[in-house]
Short mmCIF file of C-alpha atoms in Angstrom, two decimals:
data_model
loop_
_atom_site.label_atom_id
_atom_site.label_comp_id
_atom_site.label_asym_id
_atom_site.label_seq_id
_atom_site.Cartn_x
_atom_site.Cartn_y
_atom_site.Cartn_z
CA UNK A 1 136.40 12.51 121.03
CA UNK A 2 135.00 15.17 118.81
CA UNK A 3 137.19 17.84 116.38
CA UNK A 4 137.80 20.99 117.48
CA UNK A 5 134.64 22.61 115.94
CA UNK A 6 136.66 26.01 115.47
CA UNK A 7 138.85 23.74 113.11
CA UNK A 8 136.14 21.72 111.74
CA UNK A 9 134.78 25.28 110.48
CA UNK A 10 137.99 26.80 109.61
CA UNK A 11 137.43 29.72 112.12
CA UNK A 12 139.71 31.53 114.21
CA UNK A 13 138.93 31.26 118.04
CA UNK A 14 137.87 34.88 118.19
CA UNK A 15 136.01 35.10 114.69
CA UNK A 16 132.90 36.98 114.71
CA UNK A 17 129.27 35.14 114.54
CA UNK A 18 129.06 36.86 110.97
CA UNK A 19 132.14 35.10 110.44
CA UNK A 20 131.42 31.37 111.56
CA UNK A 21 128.16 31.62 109.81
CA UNK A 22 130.05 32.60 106.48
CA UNK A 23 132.60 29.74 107.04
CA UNK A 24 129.46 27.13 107.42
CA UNK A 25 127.46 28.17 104.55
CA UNK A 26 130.55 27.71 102.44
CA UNK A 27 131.45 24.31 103.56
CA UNK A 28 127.36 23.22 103.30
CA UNK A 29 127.13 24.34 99.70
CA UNK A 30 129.64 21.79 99.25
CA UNK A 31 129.38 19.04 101.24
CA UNK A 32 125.34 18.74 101.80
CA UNK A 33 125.08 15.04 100.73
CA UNK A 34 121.95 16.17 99.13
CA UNK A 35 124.32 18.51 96.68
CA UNK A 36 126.51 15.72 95.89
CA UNK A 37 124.43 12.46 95.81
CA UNK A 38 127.35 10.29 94.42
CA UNK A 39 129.69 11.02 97.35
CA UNK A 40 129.83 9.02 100.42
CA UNK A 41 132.12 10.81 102.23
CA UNK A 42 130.29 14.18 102.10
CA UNK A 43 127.23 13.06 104.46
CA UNK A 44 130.30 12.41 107.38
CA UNK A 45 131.90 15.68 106.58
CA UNK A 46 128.36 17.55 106.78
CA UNK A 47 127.49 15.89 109.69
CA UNK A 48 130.80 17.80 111.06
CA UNK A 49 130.55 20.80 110.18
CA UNK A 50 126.84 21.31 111.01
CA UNK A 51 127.41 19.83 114.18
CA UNK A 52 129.70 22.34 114.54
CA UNK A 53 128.04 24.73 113.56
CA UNK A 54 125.05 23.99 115.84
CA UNK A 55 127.52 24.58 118.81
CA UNK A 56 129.28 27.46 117.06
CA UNK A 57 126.13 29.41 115.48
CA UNK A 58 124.28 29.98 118.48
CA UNK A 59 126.27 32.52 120.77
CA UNK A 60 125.00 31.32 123.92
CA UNK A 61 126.27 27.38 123.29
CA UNK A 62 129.38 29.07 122.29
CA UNK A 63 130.18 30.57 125.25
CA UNK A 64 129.78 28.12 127.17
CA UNK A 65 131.87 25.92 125.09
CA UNK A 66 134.62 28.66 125.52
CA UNK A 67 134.19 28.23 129.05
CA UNK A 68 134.51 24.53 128.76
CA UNK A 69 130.84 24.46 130.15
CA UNK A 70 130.16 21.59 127.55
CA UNK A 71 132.52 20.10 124.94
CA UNK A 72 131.72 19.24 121.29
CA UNK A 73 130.75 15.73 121.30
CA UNK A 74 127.43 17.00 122.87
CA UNK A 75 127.13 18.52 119.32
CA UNK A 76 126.54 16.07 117.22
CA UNK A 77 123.62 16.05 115.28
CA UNK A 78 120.98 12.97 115.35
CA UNK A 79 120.97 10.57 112.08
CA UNK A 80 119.23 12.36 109.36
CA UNK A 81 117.97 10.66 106.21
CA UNK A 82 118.47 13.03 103.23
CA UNK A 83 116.55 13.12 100.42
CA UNK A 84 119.59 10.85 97.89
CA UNK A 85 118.69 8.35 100.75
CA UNK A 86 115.55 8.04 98.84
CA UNK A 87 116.07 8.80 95.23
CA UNK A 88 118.95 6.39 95.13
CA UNK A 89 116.56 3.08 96.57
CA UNK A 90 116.93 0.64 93.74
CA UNK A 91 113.53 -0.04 91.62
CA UNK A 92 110.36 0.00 93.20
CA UNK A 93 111.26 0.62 97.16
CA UNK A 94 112.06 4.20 96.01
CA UNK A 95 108.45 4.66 94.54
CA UNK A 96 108.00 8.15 96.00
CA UNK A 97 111.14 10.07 94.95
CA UNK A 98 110.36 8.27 92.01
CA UNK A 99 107.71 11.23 90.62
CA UNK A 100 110.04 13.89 90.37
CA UNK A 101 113.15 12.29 88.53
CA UNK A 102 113.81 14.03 85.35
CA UNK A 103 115.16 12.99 82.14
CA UNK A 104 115.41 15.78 80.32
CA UNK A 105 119.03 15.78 80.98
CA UNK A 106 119.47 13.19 78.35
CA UNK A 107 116.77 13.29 76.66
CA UNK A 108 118.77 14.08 73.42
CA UNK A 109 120.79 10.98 74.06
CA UNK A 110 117.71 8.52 73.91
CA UNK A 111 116.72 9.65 70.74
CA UNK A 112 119.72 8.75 68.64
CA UNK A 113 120.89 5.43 70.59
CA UNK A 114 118.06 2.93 70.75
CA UNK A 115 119.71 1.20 73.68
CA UNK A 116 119.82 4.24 75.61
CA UNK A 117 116.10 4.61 74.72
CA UNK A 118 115.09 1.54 75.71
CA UNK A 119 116.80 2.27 78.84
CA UNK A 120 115.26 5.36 79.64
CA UNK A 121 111.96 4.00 78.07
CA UNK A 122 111.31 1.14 80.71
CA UNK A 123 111.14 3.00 83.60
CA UNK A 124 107.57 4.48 84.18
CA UNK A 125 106.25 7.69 86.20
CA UNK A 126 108.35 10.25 87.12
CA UNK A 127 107.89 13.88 86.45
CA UNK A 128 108.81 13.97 82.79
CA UNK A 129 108.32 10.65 83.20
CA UNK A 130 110.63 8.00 80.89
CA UNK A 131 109.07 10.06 78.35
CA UNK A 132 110.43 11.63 75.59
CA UNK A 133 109.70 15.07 73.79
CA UNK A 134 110.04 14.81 70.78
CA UNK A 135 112.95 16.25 68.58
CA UNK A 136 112.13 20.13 66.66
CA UNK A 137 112.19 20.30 63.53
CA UNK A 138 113.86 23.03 61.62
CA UNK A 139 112.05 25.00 58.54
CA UNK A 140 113.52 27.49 56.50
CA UNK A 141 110.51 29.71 55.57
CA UNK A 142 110.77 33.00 52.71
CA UNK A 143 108.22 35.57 53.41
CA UNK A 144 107.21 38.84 50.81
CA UNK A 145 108.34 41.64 52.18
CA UNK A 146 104.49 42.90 52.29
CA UNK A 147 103.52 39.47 54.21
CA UNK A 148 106.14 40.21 56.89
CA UNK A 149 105.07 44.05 57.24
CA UNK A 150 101.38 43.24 57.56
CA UNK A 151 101.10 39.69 58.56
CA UNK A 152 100.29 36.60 56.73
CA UNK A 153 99.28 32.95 57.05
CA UNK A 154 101.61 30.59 55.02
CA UNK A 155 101.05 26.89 54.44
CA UNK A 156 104.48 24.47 55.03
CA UNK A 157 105.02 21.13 53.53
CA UNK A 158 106.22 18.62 56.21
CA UNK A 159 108.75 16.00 55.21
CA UNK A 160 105.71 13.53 55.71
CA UNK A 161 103.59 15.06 53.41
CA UNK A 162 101.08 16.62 55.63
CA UNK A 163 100.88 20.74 55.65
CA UNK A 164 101.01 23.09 58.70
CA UNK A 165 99.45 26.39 58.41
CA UNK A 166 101.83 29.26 59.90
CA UNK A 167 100.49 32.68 61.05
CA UNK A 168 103.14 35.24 60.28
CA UNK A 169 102.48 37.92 62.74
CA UNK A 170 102.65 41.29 61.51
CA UNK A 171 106.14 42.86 62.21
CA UNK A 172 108.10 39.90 61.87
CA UNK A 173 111.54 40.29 61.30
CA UNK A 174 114.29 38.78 59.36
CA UNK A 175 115.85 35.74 60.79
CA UNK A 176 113.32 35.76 63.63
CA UNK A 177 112.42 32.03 64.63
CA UNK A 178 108.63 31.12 64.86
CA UNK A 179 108.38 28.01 67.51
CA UNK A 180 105.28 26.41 66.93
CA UNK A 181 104.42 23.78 70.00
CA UNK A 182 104.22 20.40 69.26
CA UNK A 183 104.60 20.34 65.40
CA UNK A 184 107.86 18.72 65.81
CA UNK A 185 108.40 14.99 65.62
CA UNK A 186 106.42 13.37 68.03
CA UNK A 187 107.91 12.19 70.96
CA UNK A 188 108.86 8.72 72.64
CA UNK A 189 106.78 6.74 75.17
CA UNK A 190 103.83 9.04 75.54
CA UNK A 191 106.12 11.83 76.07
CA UNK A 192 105.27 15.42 73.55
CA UNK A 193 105.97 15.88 70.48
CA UNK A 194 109.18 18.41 69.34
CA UNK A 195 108.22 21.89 68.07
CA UNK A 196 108.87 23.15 64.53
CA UNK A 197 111.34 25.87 64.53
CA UNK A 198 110.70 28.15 61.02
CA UNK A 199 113.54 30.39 60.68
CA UNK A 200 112.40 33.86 58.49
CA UNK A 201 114.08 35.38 55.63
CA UNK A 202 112.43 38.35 54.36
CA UNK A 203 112.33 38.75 50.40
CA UNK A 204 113.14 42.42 49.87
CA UNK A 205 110.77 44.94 48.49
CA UNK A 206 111.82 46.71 45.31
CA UNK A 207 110.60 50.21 46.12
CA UNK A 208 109.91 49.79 50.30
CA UNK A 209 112.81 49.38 52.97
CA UNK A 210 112.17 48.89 56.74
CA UNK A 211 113.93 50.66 59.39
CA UNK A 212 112.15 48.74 62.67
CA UNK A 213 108.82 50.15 62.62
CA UNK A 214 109.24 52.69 60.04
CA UNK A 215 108.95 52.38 55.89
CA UNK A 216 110.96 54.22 53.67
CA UNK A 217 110.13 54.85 50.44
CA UNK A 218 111.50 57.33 47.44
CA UNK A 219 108.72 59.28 45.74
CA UNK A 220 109.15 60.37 42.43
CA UNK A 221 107.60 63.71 41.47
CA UNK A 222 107.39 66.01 38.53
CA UNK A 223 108.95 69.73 38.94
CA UNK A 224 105.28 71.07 38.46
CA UNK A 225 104.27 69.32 41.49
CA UNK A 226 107.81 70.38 43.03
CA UNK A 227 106.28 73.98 42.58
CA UNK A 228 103.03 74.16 43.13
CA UNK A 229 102.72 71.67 45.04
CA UNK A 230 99.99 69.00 44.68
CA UNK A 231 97.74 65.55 45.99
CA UNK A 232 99.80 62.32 44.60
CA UNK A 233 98.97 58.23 45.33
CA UNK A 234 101.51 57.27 46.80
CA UNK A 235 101.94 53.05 47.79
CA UNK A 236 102.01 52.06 51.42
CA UNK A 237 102.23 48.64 52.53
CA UNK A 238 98.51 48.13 52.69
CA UNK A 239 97.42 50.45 49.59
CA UNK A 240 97.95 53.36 47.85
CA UNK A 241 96.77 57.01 49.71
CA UNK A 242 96.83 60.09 48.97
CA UNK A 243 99.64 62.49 49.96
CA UNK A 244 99.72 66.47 49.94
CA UNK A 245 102.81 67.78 48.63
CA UNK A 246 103.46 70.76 49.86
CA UNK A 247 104.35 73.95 47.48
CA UNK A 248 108.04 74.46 46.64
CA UNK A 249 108.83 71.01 48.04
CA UNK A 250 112.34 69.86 46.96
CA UNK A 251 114.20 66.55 46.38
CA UNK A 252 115.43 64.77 49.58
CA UNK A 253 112.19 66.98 51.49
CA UNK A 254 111.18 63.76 53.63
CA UNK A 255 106.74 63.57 54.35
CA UNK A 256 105.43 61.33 57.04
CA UNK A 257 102.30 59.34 56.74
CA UNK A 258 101.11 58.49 60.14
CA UNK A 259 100.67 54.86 61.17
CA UNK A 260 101.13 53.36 57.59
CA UNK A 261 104.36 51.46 58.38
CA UNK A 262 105.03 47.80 59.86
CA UNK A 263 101.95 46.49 62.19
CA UNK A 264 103.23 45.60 65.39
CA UNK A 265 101.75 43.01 67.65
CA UNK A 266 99.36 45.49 69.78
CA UNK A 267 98.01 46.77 66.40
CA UNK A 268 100.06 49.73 66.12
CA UNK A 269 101.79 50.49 63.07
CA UNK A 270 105.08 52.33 62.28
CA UNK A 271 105.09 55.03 60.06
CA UNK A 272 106.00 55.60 56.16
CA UNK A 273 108.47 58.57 55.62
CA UNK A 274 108.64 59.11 51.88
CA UNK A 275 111.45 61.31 50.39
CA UNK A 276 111.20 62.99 47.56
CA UNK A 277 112.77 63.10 44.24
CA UNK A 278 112.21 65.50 41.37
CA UNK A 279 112.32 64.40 37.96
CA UNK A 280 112.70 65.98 35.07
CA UNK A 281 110.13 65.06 31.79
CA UNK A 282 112.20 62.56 29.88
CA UNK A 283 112.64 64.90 26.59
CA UNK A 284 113.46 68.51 26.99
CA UNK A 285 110.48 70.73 26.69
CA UNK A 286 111.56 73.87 24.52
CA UNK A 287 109.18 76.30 26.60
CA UNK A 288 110.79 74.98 29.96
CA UNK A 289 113.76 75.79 28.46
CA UNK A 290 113.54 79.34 27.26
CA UNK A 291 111.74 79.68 30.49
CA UNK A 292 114.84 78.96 32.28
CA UNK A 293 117.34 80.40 30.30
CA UNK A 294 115.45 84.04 30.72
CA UNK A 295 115.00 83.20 34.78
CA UNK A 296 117.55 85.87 36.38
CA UNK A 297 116.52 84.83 39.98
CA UNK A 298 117.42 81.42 39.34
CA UNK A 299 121.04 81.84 37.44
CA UNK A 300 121.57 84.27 40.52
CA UNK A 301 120.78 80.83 42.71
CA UNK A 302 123.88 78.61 43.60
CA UNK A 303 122.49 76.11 45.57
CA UNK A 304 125.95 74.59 46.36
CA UNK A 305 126.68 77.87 48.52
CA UNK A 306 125.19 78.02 51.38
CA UNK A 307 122.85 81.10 52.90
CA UNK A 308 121.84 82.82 49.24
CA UNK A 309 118.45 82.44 48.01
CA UNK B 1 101.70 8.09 103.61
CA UNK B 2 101.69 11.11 106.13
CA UNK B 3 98.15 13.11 106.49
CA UNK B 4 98.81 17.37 105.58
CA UNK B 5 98.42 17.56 109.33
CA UNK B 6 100.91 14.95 110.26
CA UNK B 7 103.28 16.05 107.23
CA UNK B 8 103.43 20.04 108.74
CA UNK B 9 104.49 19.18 111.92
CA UNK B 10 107.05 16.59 111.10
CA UNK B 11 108.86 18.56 109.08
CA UNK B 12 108.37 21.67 111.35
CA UNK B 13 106.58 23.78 108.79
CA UNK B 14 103.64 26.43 108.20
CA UNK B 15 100.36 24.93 106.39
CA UNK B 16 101.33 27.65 104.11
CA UNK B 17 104.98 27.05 103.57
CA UNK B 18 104.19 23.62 102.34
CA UNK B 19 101.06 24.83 100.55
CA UNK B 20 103.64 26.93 98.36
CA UNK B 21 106.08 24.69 97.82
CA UNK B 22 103.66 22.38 96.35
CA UNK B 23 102.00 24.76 94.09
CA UNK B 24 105.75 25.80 92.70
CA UNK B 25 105.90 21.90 92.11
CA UNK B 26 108.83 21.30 94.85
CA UNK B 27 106.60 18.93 96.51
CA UNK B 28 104.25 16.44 94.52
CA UNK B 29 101.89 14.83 97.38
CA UNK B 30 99.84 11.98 96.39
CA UNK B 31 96.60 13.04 95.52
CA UNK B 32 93.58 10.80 96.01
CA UNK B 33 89.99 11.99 95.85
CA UNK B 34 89.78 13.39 99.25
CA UNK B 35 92.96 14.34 100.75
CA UNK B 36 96.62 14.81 100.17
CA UNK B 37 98.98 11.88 100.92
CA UNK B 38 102.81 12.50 101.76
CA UNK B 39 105.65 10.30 101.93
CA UNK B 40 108.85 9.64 104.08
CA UNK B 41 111.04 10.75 100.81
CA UNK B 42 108.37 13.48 100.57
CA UNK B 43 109.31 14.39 104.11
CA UNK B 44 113.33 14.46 103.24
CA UNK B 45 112.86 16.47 100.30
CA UNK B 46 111.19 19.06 102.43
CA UNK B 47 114.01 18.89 105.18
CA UNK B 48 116.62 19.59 102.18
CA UNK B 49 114.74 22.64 100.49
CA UNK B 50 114.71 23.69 104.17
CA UNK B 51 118.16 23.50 104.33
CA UNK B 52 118.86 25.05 101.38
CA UNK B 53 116.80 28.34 102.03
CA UNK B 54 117.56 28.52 106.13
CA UNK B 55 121.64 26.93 106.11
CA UNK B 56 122.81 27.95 102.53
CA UNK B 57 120.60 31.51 102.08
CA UNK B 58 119.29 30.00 98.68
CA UNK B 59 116.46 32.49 96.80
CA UNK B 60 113.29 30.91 95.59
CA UNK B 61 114.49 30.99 92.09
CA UNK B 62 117.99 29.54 93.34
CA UNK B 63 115.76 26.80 94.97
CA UNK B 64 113.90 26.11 91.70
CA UNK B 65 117.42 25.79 89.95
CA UNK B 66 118.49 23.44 92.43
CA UNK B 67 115.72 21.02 92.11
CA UNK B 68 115.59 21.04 88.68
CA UNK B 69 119.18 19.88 88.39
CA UNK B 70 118.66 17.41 91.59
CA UNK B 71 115.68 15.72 89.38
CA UNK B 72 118.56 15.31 86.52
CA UNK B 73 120.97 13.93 88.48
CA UNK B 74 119.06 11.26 89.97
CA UNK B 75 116.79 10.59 86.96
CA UNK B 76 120.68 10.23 85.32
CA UNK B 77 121.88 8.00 88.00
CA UNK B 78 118.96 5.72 88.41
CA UNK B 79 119.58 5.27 84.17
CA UNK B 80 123.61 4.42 84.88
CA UNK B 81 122.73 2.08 87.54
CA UNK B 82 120.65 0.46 85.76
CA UNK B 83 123.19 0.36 82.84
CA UNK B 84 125.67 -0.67 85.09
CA UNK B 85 123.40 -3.37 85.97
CA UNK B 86 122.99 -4.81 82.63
CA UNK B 87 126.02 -4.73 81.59
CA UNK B 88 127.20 -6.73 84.52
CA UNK B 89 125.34 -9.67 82.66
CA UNK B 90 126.71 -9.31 79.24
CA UNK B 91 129.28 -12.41 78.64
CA UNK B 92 132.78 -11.72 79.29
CA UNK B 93 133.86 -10.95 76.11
CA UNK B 94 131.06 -8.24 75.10
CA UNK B 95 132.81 -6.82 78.58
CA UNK B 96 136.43 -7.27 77.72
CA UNK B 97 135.26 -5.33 74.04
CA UNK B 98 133.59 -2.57 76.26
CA UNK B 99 136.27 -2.04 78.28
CA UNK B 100 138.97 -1.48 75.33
CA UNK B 101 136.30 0.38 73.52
CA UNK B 102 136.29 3.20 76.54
CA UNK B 103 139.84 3.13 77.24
CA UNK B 104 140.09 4.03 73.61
CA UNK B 105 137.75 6.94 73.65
CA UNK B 106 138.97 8.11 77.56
CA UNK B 107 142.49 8.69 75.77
#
């Protein structure tokens, strides 16, 4: 004599189809003996509820259940071998389900325990096979300031003595991580090696900063060419150009040079934005000085009010 | 081993159904130089991503998920079992110091 299959699904009597198929896909996620390999019980359970369900889901069987047409034993559903059925055969009956075990779930665990890597290291074929990848190995990596903007190739020393050559792409940032495939320690039973993981630290620049793409720099610049204005080198990341300062330009006045910041990885580059500073010659020049001291326009100045001129 | 042909209609599914599932890697037939081979566990494993996409409403990448962790699991039990199984033939004292040593730890 069969369950009630409105109890087996924890329905009401009058629930809605939405309702019973709601209740079914709930108690499936748990109890599909394919979800839970290790439990005996569930494949009983399952074969409840989708039985069921089979009665239950389709409205037509339903009603006639409701009219007592047919009862629920009809319901049951014929043996079905699930897929643990197959995985779980012992050795080399389950040869097929064999191909897609993985052990990356303890992979880790192999490779400090040598009995758990022998015991993971006998079996053979499978997906990632009884084979190992290989642990990574960390690198701590200091790159110029210039080499980071602008991209670089740097040669490592590995522990064993050999040397990797590492491509800094341009734009690289500080404590960025470079993985580079398979120059970890190689890995167990045929299985690939680790990767090395080279953490950045960028060695600041004493005159450039970065702000993502961008370059700042502070520009220096006499009062003449304040004044009048003038052409001045000024250093960018890949080389000194040549810069128009504009007449009357003033300290703080900030000048963009287009596409002479950090190279990005489709060949773009930021920009530099260079502010200026005035500076006065280092020893007083008497003529500046009378100059100034007869200047009524600019004693009448007060640059710390704002709106005069 | 189960011809494509055979394969399809035992486990009630589209030639192009299966043809995806085996080129996301959810099924790995037996390739020889001519034709496809599939298995009875083949044959199960396509019954439970059935069940999993029709019964539970799993997405593709849900699926994906699901296998993945499936592979674990099993690859993990096959390596207890095995464990179990050689430790069943250690002498009775390398037992008795195993036991005490994971009563110890489980505390």
């Amino acid at each position: 004599m069969s369950a009630n299959p409105y109890q087996v699904l924890g329905v009401k009597p009058d629930a809605s189809q939405e309702n019973i198929r709601a209740a079914y896909r709930k108690l499936a996620k748990k109890l599909h003996p394919d979800l839970n390999p290790g439990n005996k019980d569930a494949e009983e359970r399952f074969k409840e509820i989708s039985g069921a369900y089979d009665l239950l889901g389709d409205p037509e069987k339903r009603a006639r259940f409701d009219r007592g047409e047919i009862d629920a034993s009809g319901a049951e559903r014929p043996q079905q071998t699930y897929y643990r059925d197959f995985a779980q055969r012992p050795g080399a009956a389950s040869g097929d389900a064999r191909r897609y075990e993985s052990t990356e779930g303890f992979a880790d665990f192999a490779e400090s325990d040598d009995i758990l890597a022998e015991l993971f290291g006998r079996s053979h074929g499978g997906k990632a096979g009884i084979r190992m990848r290989g642990p990574d190995i960390p690198f701590h990596l200091h790159v110029d300031f210039l080499d980071a903007v602008n991209g670089a190739t740097r040669r490592l020393a590995l522990p064993d003595g050999s040397t990797l050559d590492v491509t800094i792409p341009p734009g690289i940032r500080n404590g960025q991580i470079l993985r580079l495939k398979g120059k970890g320690r190689p890995g167990l039973g045929g299985g690939p090696s680790g990767d090395a993981l080279i953490e950045i630290e960028i060695v600041p620049h004493p005159s450039f900063t970065r702000q993502g793409d961008d370059i700042r720099l502070d520009l220096p610049i006499s009062l003449s060419e304040a004044v009048l204005g003038g052409r001045v080198d000024v250093p960018t990341p890949t080389g000194p150009v040549t810069m128009t300062i504009p007449k009357g330009s003033n300290s703080g006045t900030v000048l963009r040079i287009r596409g002479k910041g950090v190279g990005r990885r489709d060949g773009m580059r930021g920009d530099e934005y260079v502010t200026l500073t005035i500076v006065l010659p280092r020893t007083l020049d008497p003529a500046l000085e009378s100059f100034i001291s007869g200047w009524e326009a600019g004693r009448r100045f007060n640059p710390r009010e704002g709106g005069s001129s | 081993m189960l011809e494509y042909e055979e394969f399809c209609l035992r486990a009630r599914l589209e030639g192009a159904t299966v043809d995806a599932w085996v080129a996301a890697g959810w099924l790995i037939p037996e390739r020889t130089e001519t034709r496809r081979g599939f298995s009875e566990a083949d044959l199960a494993r396509a019954q439970l991503i059935k069940d999993l996409s029709r019964d539970l409403g799993v997405n593709d990448e849900g699926i994906a998920v699901i296998l993945d962790l499936l592979d674990q699991i099993h690859g993990l039990r096959r390596g207890l079992r095995t464990l179990s199984a050689a430790l069943a033939q250690l002498p009775a004292n390398a037992r008795a110091d195993l036991r005490r040593e994971l009563r110890d730890r489980s505390e």
